[in-house]
XYZ file of C-alpha atoms in Angstrom:
295
model
C 36.167 144.105 -89.970
C 37.705 140.716 -89.227
C 36.069 137.671 -90.835
C 34.025 135.558 -88.442
C 35.497 132.141 -87.711
C 33.584 129.259 -86.162
C 35.108 127.997 -82.911
C 36.179 124.382 -82.690
C 34.138 122.713 -79.879
C 36.914 120.145 -79.349
C 39.742 122.691 -79.064
C 39.871 122.559 -75.257
C 40.335 118.776 -75.352
C 43.565 118.976 -77.363
C 47.113 119.683 -76.294
C 47.639 123.139 -74.817
C 50.886 125.151 -74.928
C 52.875 125.306 -71.673
C 51.827 128.060 -69.292
C 53.781 131.290 -69.580
C 54.874 130.754 -73.183
C 53.523 132.660 -76.161
C 55.456 130.964 -78.916
C 57.517 127.829 -79.328
C 61.148 127.411 -80.367
C 62.261 128.717 -83.715
C 62.793 125.329 -85.393
C 59.209 124.041 -84.819
C 57.815 127.346 -86.097
C 59.945 127.061 -89.255
C 58.779 123.476 -89.767
C 55.163 124.560 -89.341
C 55.670 127.294 -91.928
C 57.173 124.810 -94.389
C 54.384 122.324 -93.710
C 51.701 124.880 -94.536
C 53.261 126.152 -97.769
C 51.393 125.629 -101.024
C 54.022 123.247 -102.368
C 53.948 121.126 -99.220
C 50.161 120.944 -99.383
C 50.345 119.796 -102.998
C 52.851 117.085 -102.096
C 50.676 115.897 -99.216
C 47.631 115.782 -101.470
C 49.546 113.736 -104.046
C 50.775 111.334 -101.371
C 47.250 110.986 -99.990
C 45.914 110.192 -103.471
C 48.642 107.595 -103.987
C 47.913 106.013 -100.590
C 44.194 105.901 -101.412
C 45.035 104.100 -104.654
C 47.425 101.586 -103.114
C 45.642 101.157 -99.764
C 41.978 101.981 -100.352
C 39.836 102.755 -97.306
C 36.169 103.590 -96.847
C 34.306 105.609 -94.256
C 33.236 103.309 -91.426
C 29.797 104.966 -91.386
C 28.707 105.755 -94.958
C 31.315 103.778 -96.964
C 32.513 106.895 -98.773
C 35.980 106.168 -100.232
C 39.394 107.651 -99.369
C 38.763 108.243 -95.660
C 38.191 106.116 -92.571
C 35.751 108.767 -91.337
C 34.463 111.307 -93.830
C 33.927 114.956 -92.778
C 30.134 114.614 -92.868
C 30.049 111.599 -90.564
C 32.729 113.104 -88.314
C 30.618 116.231 -87.866
C 27.500 114.157 -87.154
C 29.337 112.091 -84.534
C 30.752 115.188 -82.825
C 27.300 116.788 -82.778
C 25.824 113.678 -81.144
C 28.441 113.857 -78.355
C 28.253 117.577 -77.567
C 26.004 117.106 -74.528
C 26.841 114.179 -72.187
C 23.812 112.846 -70.315
C 22.853 110.660 -67.363
C 21.900 107.163 -68.522
C 21.684 104.998 -65.393
C 17.921 104.648 -65.933
C 18.650 102.659 -69.109
C 20.471 99.828 -67.272
C 18.644 97.494 -64.887
C 21.700 95.647 -63.499
C 23.578 98.611 -62.038
C 24.405 98.462 -58.310
C 22.212 100.478 -55.952
C 23.061 102.197 -52.671
C 21.197 102.037 -49.369
C 18.655 104.571 -50.629
C 17.855 102.441 -53.659
C 19.581 104.827 -56.081
C 21.487 103.314 -58.986
C 25.142 104.069 -59.639
C 25.203 107.343 -61.609
C 26.495 106.914 -65.155
C 27.254 109.653 -67.677
C 27.467 108.764 -71.370
C 29.134 110.787 -74.094
C 26.351 109.809 -76.504
C 23.835 107.166 -77.536
C 25.051 103.962 -79.172
C 23.459 104.607 -82.536
C 24.310 105.722 -86.085
C 27.783 107.268 -86.499
C 28.920 106.860 -82.889
C 28.065 103.153 -82.890
C 29.904 102.605 -86.178
C 33.023 104.419 -84.956
C 33.129 102.546 -81.633
C 32.622 99.197 -83.376
C 35.400 99.902 -85.882
C 37.712 101.170 -83.150
C 37.181 98.099 -80.977
C 36.710 95.169 -83.333
C 38.053 96.187 -86.748
C 41.641 97.011 -85.710
C 41.347 100.774 -86.264
C 43.065 102.330 -83.227
C 43.604 105.548 -85.209
C 39.911 106.331 -84.650
C 40.786 106.905 -81.015
C 41.668 110.519 -81.821
C 38.011 111.019 -82.826
C 36.649 109.427 -79.639
C 38.993 111.153 -77.168
C 37.180 114.557 -77.245
C 33.828 112.847 -76.635
C 35.188 110.813 -73.713
C 37.014 113.829 -72.265
C 33.827 115.911 -72.379
C 31.954 113.176 -70.496
C 34.758 112.933 -67.912
C 34.652 116.706 -67.382
C 30.900 116.508 -66.807
C 31.177 113.567 -64.409
C 33.920 115.207 -62.339
C 31.843 118.387 -62.068
C 28.520 116.678 -61.227
C 29.378 113.456 -59.381
C 32.690 113.957 -57.578
C 33.530 115.793 -54.384
C 35.627 118.814 -55.462
C 37.786 118.565 -52.360
C 39.121 115.085 -53.125
C 41.106 113.686 -56.077
C 39.451 111.451 -58.650
C 40.939 108.301 -60.134
C 39.716 106.992 -63.493
C 39.569 103.186 -63.390
C 39.011 101.530 -66.794
C 36.958 98.364 -66.877
C 39.452 95.668 -67.952
C 39.289 93.460 -71.003
C 39.963 89.751 -71.226
C 43.318 88.471 -72.447
C 41.663 86.682 -75.353
C 39.996 89.881 -76.562
C 43.193 91.885 -76.117
C 45.219 89.302 -78.010
C 42.685 89.312 -80.844
C 42.648 93.108 -81.151
C 46.280 93.699 -80.337
C 45.484 96.603 -77.982
C 43.275 97.636 -75.065
C 40.720 100.154 -76.455
C 40.050 102.006 -73.202
C 43.760 102.065 -72.437
C 44.450 103.678 -75.818
C 41.870 106.409 -75.174
C 43.083 107.167 -71.649
C 46.706 107.221 -72.813
C 45.785 109.759 -75.514
C 44.016 111.881 -72.911
C 47.086 111.785 -70.675
C 49.418 112.757 -73.521
C 47.114 115.596 -74.537
C 47.043 116.934 -70.957
C 43.310 117.490 -71.098
C 42.407 115.805 -67.817
C 41.375 118.192 -65.035
C 43.676 118.766 -62.106
C 43.777 116.025 -59.465
C 42.313 113.498 -61.904
C 44.484 110.389 -62.162
C 44.365 107.160 -64.159
C 44.997 103.819 -62.484
C 44.266 100.226 -63.498
C 42.906 98.884 -60.223
C 40.576 96.144 -61.470
C 41.488 93.043 -63.448
C 39.954 89.738 -64.475
C 40.549 86.687 -62.346
C 42.441 83.814 -63.940
C 39.251 81.752 -64.031
C 37.382 84.478 -65.922
C 40.043 85.373 -68.473
C 38.879 82.960 -71.141
C 35.127 83.149 -70.654
C 33.169 84.567 -73.539
C 32.459 88.290 -73.435
C 29.061 89.385 -72.100
C 28.409 92.030 -74.755
C 25.477 91.044 -76.888
C 24.216 88.391 -74.460
C 20.796 88.151 -72.947
C 19.977 89.332 -69.433
C 20.088 85.846 -67.902
C 23.340 84.896 -69.647
C 25.029 88.074 -68.419
C 24.907 86.791 -64.834
C 28.096 84.799 -65.548
C 30.081 88.045 -65.184
C 29.672 87.950 -61.392
C 32.845 86.906 -59.604
C 35.123 87.390 -62.618
C 36.835 90.630 -61.456
C 39.019 91.420 -58.487
C 41.112 94.322 -57.187
C 44.584 93.079 -56.194
C 46.516 94.817 -53.439
C 49.010 96.822 -55.500
C 51.055 99.964 -55.022
C 48.557 101.867 -57.123
C 45.712 100.872 -54.820
C 47.727 101.839 -51.735
C 48.547 105.199 -53.316
C 44.898 105.918 -54.090
C 43.937 104.979 -50.530
C 46.548 107.375 -49.136
C 45.121 110.157 -51.339
C 41.521 109.259 -50.363
C 40.660 109.306 -54.051
C 37.192 108.814 -55.482
C 36.716 106.164 -58.172
C 35.158 106.929 -61.538
C 34.813 103.818 -63.701
C 35.431 104.132 -67.458
C 33.713 101.744 -69.887
C 32.948 101.713 -73.591
C 29.256 100.808 -73.954
C 26.559 100.596 -71.266
C 23.978 97.882 -71.847
C 22.623 96.301 -68.647
C 25.342 97.588 -66.300
C 26.403 94.105 -65.169
C 30.098 94.792 -65.802
C 30.030 98.045 -63.815
C 28.236 96.256 -60.972
C 30.947 93.597 -60.919
C 33.698 96.245 -60.986
C 32.154 97.998 -57.996
C 31.833 94.675 -56.167
C 35.541 94.015 -56.789
C 36.449 97.361 -55.178
C 33.925 97.077 -52.336
C 36.483 95.851 -49.785
C 39.278 98.203 -50.856
C 38.021 101.237 -48.948
C 37.736 103.475 -52.019
C 34.553 105.432 -52.654
C 32.932 104.895 -56.066
C 31.198 108.085 -57.163
C 30.004 107.002 -60.613
C 30.962 105.857 -64.074
C 31.586 107.293 -67.533
C 30.863 105.442 -70.770
C 31.405 106.326 -74.393
C 27.876 105.340 -75.350
C 24.690 103.881 -73.895
C 22.350 101.617 -75.787
C 19.118 103.340 -76.838
C 16.066 102.980 -74.641
C 13.500 100.494 -75.952
C 10.873 102.015 -78.200
C 7.374 101.306 -76.814
C 5.830 101.799 -80.263
C 8.068 99.103 -81.684
C 6.894 96.745 -78.947
C 3.268 97.501 -79.801
C 3.904 96.796 -83.483
C 5.622 93.483 -82.728
C 2.754 92.460 -80.403
C 0.164 93.284 -83.060
C 2.083 91.426 -85.740
C 1.794 88.271 -83.665
């Protein structure tokens, strides 16, 4: 009887071997065999211990040493992102159609606990290596959105919400661009799903302060800061009659997604929804009652 082995839920979101091949070339197989030998494992463990001594790191969630994300927190984050969900009811600034329905948004998880810590470290603490942890969660949400929101007979284009030049210069990279590039390299995107940067910030809005963390009234400054220039990519998507699926990191009020849709309103492309890594938790009514009583 063969021993039972737990399946990896993220296996389908990693690189797959080319179709029609059962094994790779001989040299890669030999290198894999050498890499997995007991001596090689001992050398890697020694090098990891030396790196932890010279360049100490802590888990971004629980502060456990010797790892940027410990196995316990990694498992908890993956569990929280196993089931993407609709979250447009959490945002009151999303655009609505003629029937009064808000733009559908699917989130990989809720912005809380481990997922919030990983996203914050990935975006603002110069840890782009954490992108490999977030890619399976984002890919699962994209799969769900394509299946539920898009017309199966037309291609889908993933349009990331842009970042300001000041934020990109401070971080040194574009977080959403890193995630989408990893997804492209891993070949996990469904067929007829493309990636195109169609929306950008206007010159006047490049150096305005970011709207994350602002109040509802202060977030209104985001209106008019995005546009969709007439580029070859836009012309190509129009010729394919592609559907637009916006990609963003965190959904709060939905003001940024509303501005992105406004920027594409005159382009002729159909916006079918949006995908976000996380959505802020819904307000707790009990907490509101406690705060009212404390006053």
